[in-house]
C-alpha cells in the first residue's frame, strides 16, 4: 500500500508494528499536524463508522485508539511550537463525568500548549466539582470540557447550570467540544442557559482560535 493508506490502515487495524517507521517516512514529506488531521483522524473516522454499524467490536476499537495515541505521542515533538509566547492564559481541560474518550481532548491540549497557553489537563470522567476545584486552584481563565457520548452533552448542560448556581459563570468562559455536540446545541440551547460565555469548538484549531 502507498504510505498514506498504510498509515490509515494501521489505525483501523490497530497494527502497531512498523508504525514509527511509517510516521518518520511521512514526516519527511508532510508536517506532523497534516499527518494527524488528514491521515490518522481519517482512520479513526472509519473505526467509528465500523463500530457504529456493528462491524467492529469494542476491543478492536480500543486497539485502534491505542495505536492512535502512540502515533500522536511519536509525532508530538515534531508539532510546530510557537516559541516565546508563553503565558497567554490558563485553561482547565477535562473529559466530563462518565466519559472516557480523551484522544480529542489530548489533541486540544497539545495544540494549545504549543501555542503558548498553560493547559491543566485533569483527565477523563471528571465531575464538575473536580473541574471547578482545578479551575480555582490554577486560577484558570477558561474551562474546556470534552465529551463524545450523547449523555455527555447533557452532563455539560448540568455543569453549566452548576456554574450558574455557584455564581461562577461570569468568571469562566467555557469551550465545549466533542463529536456528540452540535454547534446549534451549544450556540442556541446552551447559550441561553449559561450566565457566562459558552462556545463550541468543532476541532482543536477552533478551540485555539477561541
Ligand atoms: Co467510543 N463511542 N465508546 N470508544 N468511540 C464513540 C464516541 C461512538 C460515537 C462510536 C459509535 O457508536 N459510532 C459511540 C457514542 C454513541 C453515543 O453516545 N450516541 C461510542 C460508544 C457507544 C462507546 C461505549 C459506550 C461503548 C461500550 O462500552 N459499549 C464506550 C463508552 C465508555 C465511556 O465513555 N464511559 C466507548 C469506549 C471507547 C474506547 C475506550 C474503546 C475508545 C476511546 C479510547 C480513548 O479515547 N482513550 C473509543 C473510541 C476510540 C471511539 C471512536 C471510535 C473514536 C473517538 C476518537 O478518538 N476520535 C468514537 C467514534 C466517533 O467519534 N465518531 C466513539 C478521534 C478524536 C480526535 O476525535 O474526540 O471527536 P474527537 O475530537 C475532535 C473534536 O471533537 C474536537 O477536537 C478533536 C479534533 O481536533 N474536540 C474538542 C474534542 N474535544 C474538544 C474539546 C475542545 C475543543 C475541541 O475544547 C474544550
mmCIF file of C-alpha atoms and ligand atoms in Angstrom:
data_model
loop_
_atom_site.group_PDB
_atom_site.id
_atom_site.type_symbol
_atom_site.label_atom_id
_atom_site.label_comp_id
_atom_site.label_asym_id
_atom_site.label_seq_id
_atom_site.Cartn_x
_atom_site.Cartn_y
_atom_site.Cartn_z
ATOM 1 C CA UNK A 1 0.000 0.000 0.000
ATOM 2 C CA UNK A 2 1.091 3.616 -0.523
ATOM 3 C CA UNK A 3 2.322 5.278 2.691
ATOM 4 C CA UNK A 4 -0.832 7.273 3.372
ATOM 5 C CA UNK A 5 -3.168 4.317 3.044
ATOM 6 C CA UNK A 6 -0.777 2.162 5.036
ATOM 7 C CA UNK A 7 -0.863 4.603 7.946
ATOM 8 C CA UNK A 8 -4.628 4.907 7.839
ATOM 9 C CA UNK A 9 -4.832 1.104 7.732
ATOM 10 C CA UNK A 10 -2.595 0.813 10.810
ATOM 11 C CA UNK A 11 -5.100 2.895 12.799
ATOM 12 C CA UNK A 12 -8.078 0.925 11.505
ATOM 13 C CA UNK A 13 -6.423 -2.453 12.110
ATOM 14 C CA UNK A 14 -4.814 -1.416 15.401
ATOM 15 C CA UNK A 15 -1.484 -2.537 13.975
ATOM 16 C CA UNK A 16 1.491 -1.048 15.789
ATOM 17 C CA UNK A 17 4.372 -2.913 14.112
ATOM 18 C CA UNK A 18 6.170 -0.586 11.710
ATOM 19 C CA UNK A 19 4.116 2.417 12.806
ATOM 20 C CA UNK A 20 7.042 4.611 13.834
ATOM 21 C CA UNK A 21 8.985 3.903 10.649
ATOM 22 C CA UNK A 22 5.963 4.873 8.572
ATOM 23 C CA UNK A 23 5.427 8.033 10.604
ATOM 24 C CA UNK A 24 9.081 9.007 10.164
ATOM 25 C CA UNK A 25 8.774 8.451 6.433
ATOM 26 C CA UNK A 26 5.608 10.594 6.343
ATOM 27 C CA UNK A 27 7.365 13.332 8.337
ATOM 28 C CA UNK A 28 9.886 13.702 5.539
ATOM 29 C CA UNK A 29 7.017 14.766 3.254
ATOM 30 C CA UNK A 30 4.453 16.463 5.464
ATOM 31 C CA UNK A 31 4.086 18.209 8.793
ATOM 32 C CA UNK A 32 3.028 16.289 11.892
ATOM 33 C CA UNK A 33 -0.288 18.128 12.044
ATOM 34 C CA UNK A 34 -1.131 17.309 8.451
ATOM 35 C CA UNK A 35 -0.391 13.647 9.152
ATOM 36 C CA UNK A 36 -2.673 13.710 12.204
ATOM 37 C CA UNK A 37 -5.512 15.637 10.577
ATOM 38 C CA UNK A 38 -5.549 14.135 7.092
ATOM 39 C CA UNK A 39 -4.446 10.580 7.681
ATOM 40 C CA UNK A 40 -4.738 9.404 11.284
ATOM 41 C CA UNK A 41 -8.071 11.068 12.002
ATOM 42 C CA UNK A 42 -9.407 9.660 8.730
ATOM 43 C CA UNK A 43 -8.534 6.225 10.113
ATOM 44 C CA UNK A 44 -10.315 6.925 13.414
ATOM 45 C CA UNK A 45 -13.358 8.083 11.452
ATOM 46 C CA UNK A 46 -13.517 4.719 9.705
ATOM 47 C CA UNK A 47 -13.157 2.969 13.088
ATOM 48 C CA UNK A 48 -16.131 4.976 14.382
ATOM 49 C CA UNK A 49 -18.214 4.038 11.337
ATOM 50 C CA UNK A 50 -17.322 0.332 11.577
ATOM 51 C CA UNK A 51 -18.079 0.291 15.308
ATOM 52 C CA UNK A 52 -21.314 2.221 14.870
ATOM 53 C CA UNK A 53 -22.545 -0.200 12.224
ATOM 54 C CA UNK A 54 -21.652 -3.269 14.289
ATOM 55 C CA UNK A 55 -18.800 -4.375 12.017
ATOM 56 C CA UNK A 56 -16.118 -3.813 14.639
ATOM 57 C CA UNK A 57 -16.111 -4.948 18.250
ATOM 58 C CA UNK A 58 -15.086 -2.804 21.201
ATOM 59 C CA UNK A 59 -11.709 -4.463 21.991
ATOM 60 C CA UNK A 60 -10.591 -3.673 18.436
ATOM 61 C CA UNK A 61 -11.743 -0.072 18.794
ATOM 62 C CA UNK A 62 -9.589 0.103 21.900
ATOM 63 C CA UNK A 63 -6.602 -1.245 19.962
ATOM 64 C CA UNK A 64 -7.117 1.372 17.278
ATOM 65 C CA UNK A 65 -7.305 4.060 19.954
ATOM 66 C CA UNK A 66 -4.044 2.827 21.484
ATOM 67 C CA UNK A 67 -2.282 2.939 18.118
ATOM 68 C CA UNK A 68 -3.687 6.427 17.517
ATOM 69 C CA UNK A 69 -2.312 7.539 20.884
ATOM 70 C CA UNK A 70 1.127 6.058 20.137
ATOM 71 C CA UNK A 71 1.149 7.788 16.770
ATOM 72 C CA UNK A 72 0.286 11.161 18.294
ATOM 73 C CA UNK A 73 2.940 10.647 21.013
ATOM 74 C CA UNK A 74 5.525 9.894 18.322
ATOM 75 C CA UNK A 75 4.540 12.970 16.308
ATOM 76 C CA UNK A 76 4.163 15.365 19.230
ATOM 77 C CA UNK A 77 7.824 16.530 19.352
ATOM 78 C CA UNK A 78 7.511 17.432 15.660
ATOM 79 C CA UNK A 79 4.402 19.565 16.043
ATOM 80 C CA UNK A 80 5.129 23.204 15.415
ATOM 81 C CA UNK A 81 5.662 25.115 18.621
ATOM 82 C CA UNK A 82 5.298 28.870 18.878
ATOM 83 C CA UNK A 83 8.307 29.957 20.916
ATOM 84 C CA UNK A 84 8.376 32.926 23.273
ATOM 85 C CA UNK A 85 4.627 33.227 23.545
ATOM 86 C CA UNK A 86 4.096 31.611 26.904
ATOM 87 C CA UNK A 87 1.698 32.957 29.453
ATOM 88 C CA UNK A 88 -1.241 33.653 27.152
ATOM 89 C CA UNK A 89 -3.617 32.267 29.762
ATOM 90 C CA UNK A 90 -4.670 29.150 31.620
ATOM 91 C CA UNK A 91 -7.308 26.639 30.585
ATOM 92 C CA UNK A 92 -8.520 23.710 32.629
ATOM 93 C CA UNK A 93 -9.352 20.845 30.307
ATOM 94 C CA UNK A 94 -11.384 17.765 31.206
ATOM 95 C CA UNK A 95 -13.446 14.979 29.711
ATOM 96 C CA UNK A 96 -16.732 15.153 31.575
ATOM 97 C CA UNK A 97 -18.183 12.730 34.110
ATOM 98 C CA UNK A 98 -18.908 9.232 32.818
ATOM 99 C CA UNK A 99 -16.939 9.655 29.587
ATOM 100 C CA UNK A 100 -13.562 8.026 28.897
ATOM 101 C CA UNK A 101 -12.866 9.408 25.409
ATOM 102 C CA UNK A 102 -9.719 11.503 25.542
ATOM 103 C CA UNK A 103 -7.927 11.431 22.188
ATOM 104 C CA UNK A 104 -9.568 14.664 21.045
ATOM 105 C CA UNK A 105 -9.086 16.358 24.405
ATOM 106 C CA UNK A 106 -5.410 15.464 24.405
ATOM 107 C CA UNK A 107 -5.007 16.869 20.900
ATOM 108 C CA UNK A 108 -6.555 20.112 22.123
ATOM 109 C CA UNK A 109 -4.023 20.055 24.981
ATOM 110 C CA UNK A 110 -1.101 19.673 22.562
ATOM 111 C CA UNK A 111 -2.296 22.406 20.195
ATOM 112 C CA UNK A 112 -2.987 24.930 22.960
ATOM 113 C CA UNK A 113 0.205 24.116 24.905
ATOM 114 C CA UNK A 114 2.273 24.520 21.756
ATOM 115 C CA UNK A 115 0.716 27.911 21.185
ATOM 116 C CA UNK A 116 1.559 29.487 24.494
ATOM 117 C CA UNK A 117 -1.353 28.533 26.718
ATOM 118 C CA UNK A 118 -0.965 26.922 30.106
ATOM 119 C CA UNK A 119 -3.126 23.794 29.934
ATOM 120 C CA UNK A 120 -4.191 21.991 33.084
ATOM 121 C CA UNK A 121 -5.429 18.690 31.712
ATOM 122 C CA UNK A 122 -7.191 16.874 34.542
ATOM 123 C CA UNK A 123 -8.133 13.775 32.561
ATOM 124 C CA UNK A 124 -11.275 11.756 31.936
ATOM 125 C CA UNK A 125 -14.534 11.130 33.834
ATOM 126 C CA UNK A 126 -14.239 14.390 35.732
ATOM 127 C CA UNK A 127 -17.195 15.512 37.826
ATOM 128 C CA UNK A 128 -17.968 19.222 37.777
ATOM 129 C CA UNK A 129 -16.666 19.618 41.343
ATOM 130 C CA UNK A 130 -13.204 18.441 40.260
ATOM 131 C CA UNK A 131 -13.246 20.725 37.223
ATOM 132 C CA UNK A 132 -14.132 23.719 39.375
ATOM 133 C CA UNK A 133 -11.585 22.817 42.019
ATOM 134 C CA UNK A 134 -8.842 22.723 39.374
ATOM 135 C CA UNK A 135 -10.094 25.973 37.845
ATOM 136 C CA UNK A 136 -9.949 27.757 41.190
ATOM 137 C CA UNK A 137 -6.613 26.237 42.168
ATOM 138 C CA UNK A 138 -4.940 27.216 38.910
ATOM 139 C CA UNK A 139 -6.831 30.499 38.546
ATOM 140 C CA UNK A 140 -7.997 29.392 35.125
ATOM 141 C CA UNK A 141 -9.124 31.935 32.551
ATOM 142 C CA UNK A 142 -11.211 29.398 30.661
ATOM 143 C CA UNK A 143 -12.752 25.971 31.266
ATOM 144 C CA UNK A 144 -12.714 23.440 28.430
ATOM 145 C CA UNK A 145 -14.933 20.385 28.502
ATOM 146 C CA UNK A 146 -14.789 17.477 26.112
ATOM 147 C CA UNK A 147 -17.202 14.580 25.719
ATOM 148 C CA UNK A 148 -18.123 12.187 22.936
ATOM 149 C CA UNK A 149 -21.179 10.431 24.264
ATOM 150 C CA UNK A 150 -24.658 11.808 23.742
ATOM 151 C CA UNK A 151 -25.167 11.654 27.501
ATOM 152 C CA UNK A 152 -22.094 13.887 27.905
ATOM 153 C CA UNK A 153 -23.935 16.696 26.156
ATOM 154 C CA UNK A 154 -26.489 16.545 28.980
ATOM 155 C CA UNK A 155 -23.730 16.462 31.598
ATOM 156 C CA UNK A 156 -22.191 19.564 30.020
ATOM 157 C CA UNK A 157 -25.512 21.351 30.337
ATOM 158 C CA UNK A 158 -25.761 20.327 34.009
ATOM 159 C CA UNK A 159 -22.194 21.513 34.575
ATOM 160 C CA UNK A 160 -23.014 24.936 33.158
ATOM 161 C CA UNK A 161 -26.061 25.090 35.425
ATOM 162 C CA UNK A 162 -23.828 24.229 38.373
ATOM 163 C CA UNK A 163 -21.521 27.124 37.496
ATOM 164 C CA UNK A 164 -24.576 29.381 37.381
ATOM 165 C CA UNK A 165 -25.743 28.130 40.772
ATOM 166 C CA UNK A 166 -22.355 28.705 42.330
ATOM 167 C CA UNK A 167 -22.225 32.218 40.918
ATOM 168 C CA UNK A 168 -19.090 31.386 38.923
ATOM 169 C CA UNK A 169 -20.385 31.733 35.380
ATOM 170 C CA UNK A 170 -19.216 35.306 34.846
ATOM 171 C CA UNK A 171 -15.664 34.294 35.752
ATOM 172 C CA UNK A 172 -15.400 31.294 33.480
ATOM 173 C CA UNK A 173 -15.933 31.370 29.755
ATOM 174 C CA UNK A 174 -16.420 27.754 28.660
ATOM 175 C CA UNK A 175 -15.332 25.991 25.475
ATOM 176 C CA UNK A 176 -17.118 22.755 24.639
ATOM 177 C CA UNK A 177 -16.011 20.130 22.137
ATOM 178 C CA UNK A 178 -16.544 16.523 21.164
ATOM 179 C CA UNK A 179 -18.234 14.510 18.482
ATOM 180 C CA UNK A 180 -21.713 14.284 20.036
ATOM 181 C CA UNK A 181 -22.130 18.046 20.266
ATOM 182 C CA UNK A 182 -23.522 20.235 17.549
ATOM 183 C CA UNK A 183 -22.896 23.899 17.034
ATOM 184 C CA UNK A 184 -26.623 24.586 17.259
ATOM 185 C CA UNK A 185 -26.969 22.785 20.603
ATOM 186 C CA UNK A 186 -24.157 24.837 22.128
ATOM 187 C CA UNK A 187 -24.730 28.181 20.464
ATOM 188 C CA UNK A 188 -28.514 28.158 20.746
ATOM 189 C CA UNK A 189 -29.635 25.928 23.640
ATOM 190 C CA UNK A 190 -26.682 26.200 25.996
ATOM 191 C CA UNK A 191 -26.030 29.829 25.166
ATOM 192 C CA UNK A 192 -29.398 30.700 26.677
ATOM 193 C CA UNK A 193 -28.976 28.783 29.910
ATOM 194 C CA UNK A 194 -25.428 29.839 30.793
ATOM 195 C CA UNK A 195 -24.877 33.114 32.587
ATOM 196 C CA UNK A 196 -21.319 33.329 31.252
ATOM 197 C CA UNK A 197 -19.914 32.798 27.754
ATOM 198 C CA UNK A 198 -20.078 29.375 26.164
ATOM 199 C CA UNK A 199 -18.719 28.471 22.756
ATOM 200 C CA UNK A 200 -18.490 25.394 20.559
ATOM 201 C CA UNK A 201 -15.191 24.234 19.064
ATOM 202 C CA UNK A 202 -15.504 21.835 16.155
ATOM 203 C CA UNK A 203 -11.852 20.878 16.388
ATOM 204 C CA UNK A 204 -8.670 21.717 18.245
ATOM 205 C CA UNK A 205 -7.917 24.631 15.932
ATOM 206 C CA UNK A 206 -11.254 26.265 16.523
ATOM 207 C CA UNK A 207 -10.518 25.774 20.231
ATOM 208 C CA UNK A 208 -7.219 27.603 19.741
ATOM 209 C CA UNK A 209 -8.853 30.419 17.812
ATOM 210 C CA UNK A 210 -11.476 30.861 20.526
HETATM 211 CO CO1 LIG B 1 -16.368 5.132 21.994
HETATM 212 N N1 LIG B 1 -18.031 5.807 21.255
HETATM 213 N N2 LIG B 1 -17.349 4.181 23.379
HETATM 214 N N3 LIG B 1 -14.654 4.396 22.499
HETATM 215 N N4 LIG B 1 -15.680 5.825 20.378
HETATM 216 C C1 LIG B 1 -17.942 6.774 20.160
HETATM 217 C C2 LIG B 1 -17.906 8.202 20.692
HETATM 218 C C3 LIG B 1 -19.250 6.447 19.324
HETATM 219 C C4 LIG B 1 -19.789 7.636 18.516
HETATM 220 C C5 LIG B 1 -18.965 5.246 18.421
HETATM 221 C C6 LIG B 1 -20.138 4.822 17.555
HETATM 222 O O1 LIG B 1 -21.087 4.286 18.050
HETATM 223 N N5 LIG B 1 -20.059 5.063 16.274
HETATM 224 C C7 LIG B 1 -20.229 5.971 20.466
HETATM 225 C C8 LIG B 1 -21.078 7.068 21.141
HETATM 226 C C9 LIG B 1 -22.539 6.947 20.810
HETATM 227 C C10 LIG B 1 -23.405 7.877 21.558
HETATM 228 O O2 LIG B 1 -23.187 8.358 22.618
HETATM 229 N N6 LIG B 1 -24.507 8.136 20.938
HETATM 230 C C11 LIG B 1 -19.265 5.331 21.449
HETATM 231 C C12 LIG B 1 -19.632 4.388 22.430
HETATM 232 C C13 LIG B 1 -21.060 3.906 22.389
HETATM 233 C C14 LIG B 1 -18.729 3.916 23.405
HETATM 234 C C15 LIG B 1 -19.024 2.972 24.581
HETATM 235 C C16 LIG B 1 -20.328 3.267 25.345
HETATM 236 C C17 LIG B 1 -19.002 1.540 24.046
HETATM 237 C C18 LIG B 1 -19.342 0.465 25.053
HETATM 238 O O3 LIG B 1 -18.766 0.369 26.111
HETATM 239 N N7 LIG B 1 -20.315 -0.317 24.694
HETATM 240 C C19 LIG B 1 -17.788 3.211 25.475
HETATM 241 C C20 LIG B 1 -18.026 4.405 26.403
HETATM 242 C C21 LIG B 1 -17.206 4.382 27.606
HETATM 243 C C22 LIG B 1 -17.407 5.662 28.401
HETATM 244 O O4 LIG B 1 -17.030 6.713 27.949
HETATM 245 N N8 LIG B 1 -17.998 5.533 29.565
HETATM 246 C C23 LIG B 1 -16.766 3.581 24.458
HETATM 247 C C24 LIG B 1 -15.391 3.321 24.596
HETATM 248 C C25 LIG B 1 -14.439 3.644 23.648
HETATM 249 C C26 LIG B 1 -12.972 3.194 23.715
HETATM 250 C C27 LIG B 1 -12.436 3.144 25.139
HETATM 251 C C28 LIG B 1 -12.859 1.839 23.084
HETATM 252 C C29 LIG B 1 -12.292 4.242 22.759
HETATM 253 C C30 LIG B 1 -11.796 5.507 23.477
HETATM 254 C C31 LIG B 1 -10.330 5.480 23.802
HETATM 255 C C32 LIG B 1 -9.848 6.825 24.292
HETATM 256 O O5 LIG B 1 -10.329 7.881 23.961
HETATM 257 N N9 LIG B 1 -8.849 6.750 25.117
HETATM 258 C C33 LIG B 1 -13.476 4.658 21.880
HETATM 259 C C34 LIG B 1 -13.334 5.300 20.612
HETATM 260 C C35 LIG B 1 -11.928 5.391 20.075
HETATM 261 C C36 LIG B 1 -14.435 5.837 19.898
HETATM 262 C C37 LIG B 1 -14.474 6.446 18.477
HETATM 263 C C38 LIG B 1 -14.430 5.278 17.501
HETATM 264 C C39 LIG B 1 -13.384 7.437 18.106
HETATM 265 C C40 LIG B 1 -13.220 8.608 19.051
HETATM 266 C C41 LIG B 1 -11.960 9.389 18.762
HETATM 267 O O6 LIG B 1 -10.971 9.273 19.461
HETATM 268 N N10 LIG B 1 -11.961 10.172 17.673
HETATM 269 C C42 LIG B 1 -15.865 7.192 18.512
HETATM 270 C C43 LIG B 1 -16.484 7.395 17.145
HETATM 271 C C44 LIG B 1 -16.707 8.852 16.802
HETATM 272 O O7 LIG B 1 -16.284 9.765 17.471
HETATM 273 N N11 LIG B 1 -17.437 9.079 15.753
HETATM 274 C C45 LIG B 1 -16.575 6.500 19.613
HETATM 275 C C46 LIG B 1 -10.816 10.966 17.269
HETATM 276 C C47 LIG B 1 -10.787 12.275 18.090
HETATM 277 C C48 LIG B 1 -9.588 13.124 17.695
HETATM 278 O O8 LIG B 1 -11.967 12.976 17.820
HETATM 279 O O9 LIG B 1 -12.573 13.183 20.270
HETATM 280 O O10 LIG B 1 -14.187 13.930 18.448
HETATM 281 P P1 LIG B 1 -12.804 13.748 18.926
HETATM 282 O O11 LIG B 1 -12.087 15.190 18.990
HETATM 283 C C49 LIG B 1 -12.135 16.109 17.929
HETATM 284 C C50 LIG B 1 -13.265 17.120 18.042
HETATM 285 O O12 LIG B 1 -14.449 16.570 18.560
HETATM 286 C C51 LIG B 1 -12.687 18.226 18.870
HETATM 287 O O13 LIG B 1 -11.301 18.223 18.507
HETATM 288 C C52 LIG B 1 -10.894 16.947 18.032
HETATM 289 C C53 LIG B 1 -10.233 17.086 16.658
HETATM 290 O O14 LIG B 1 -9.423 18.177 16.552
HETATM 291 N N12 LIG B 1 -12.753 18.211 20.315
HETATM 292 C C54 LIG B 1 -12.618 19.369 21.023
HETATM 293 C C55 LIG B 1 -12.909 17.221 21.188
HETATM 294 N N13 LIG B 1 -12.898 17.681 22.449
HETATM 295 C C56 LIG B 1 -12.708 19.011 22.371
HETATM 296 C C57 LIG B 1 -12.631 19.976 23.372
HETATM 297 C C58 LIG B 1 -12.437 21.296 22.972
HETATM 298 C C59 LIG B 1 -12.324 21.630 21.633
HETATM 299 C C60 LIG B 1 -12.422 20.681 20.637
HETATM 300 O O15 LIG B 1 -12.335 22.301 23.842
HETATM 301 C C61 LIG B 1 -12.519 22.057 25.217
#
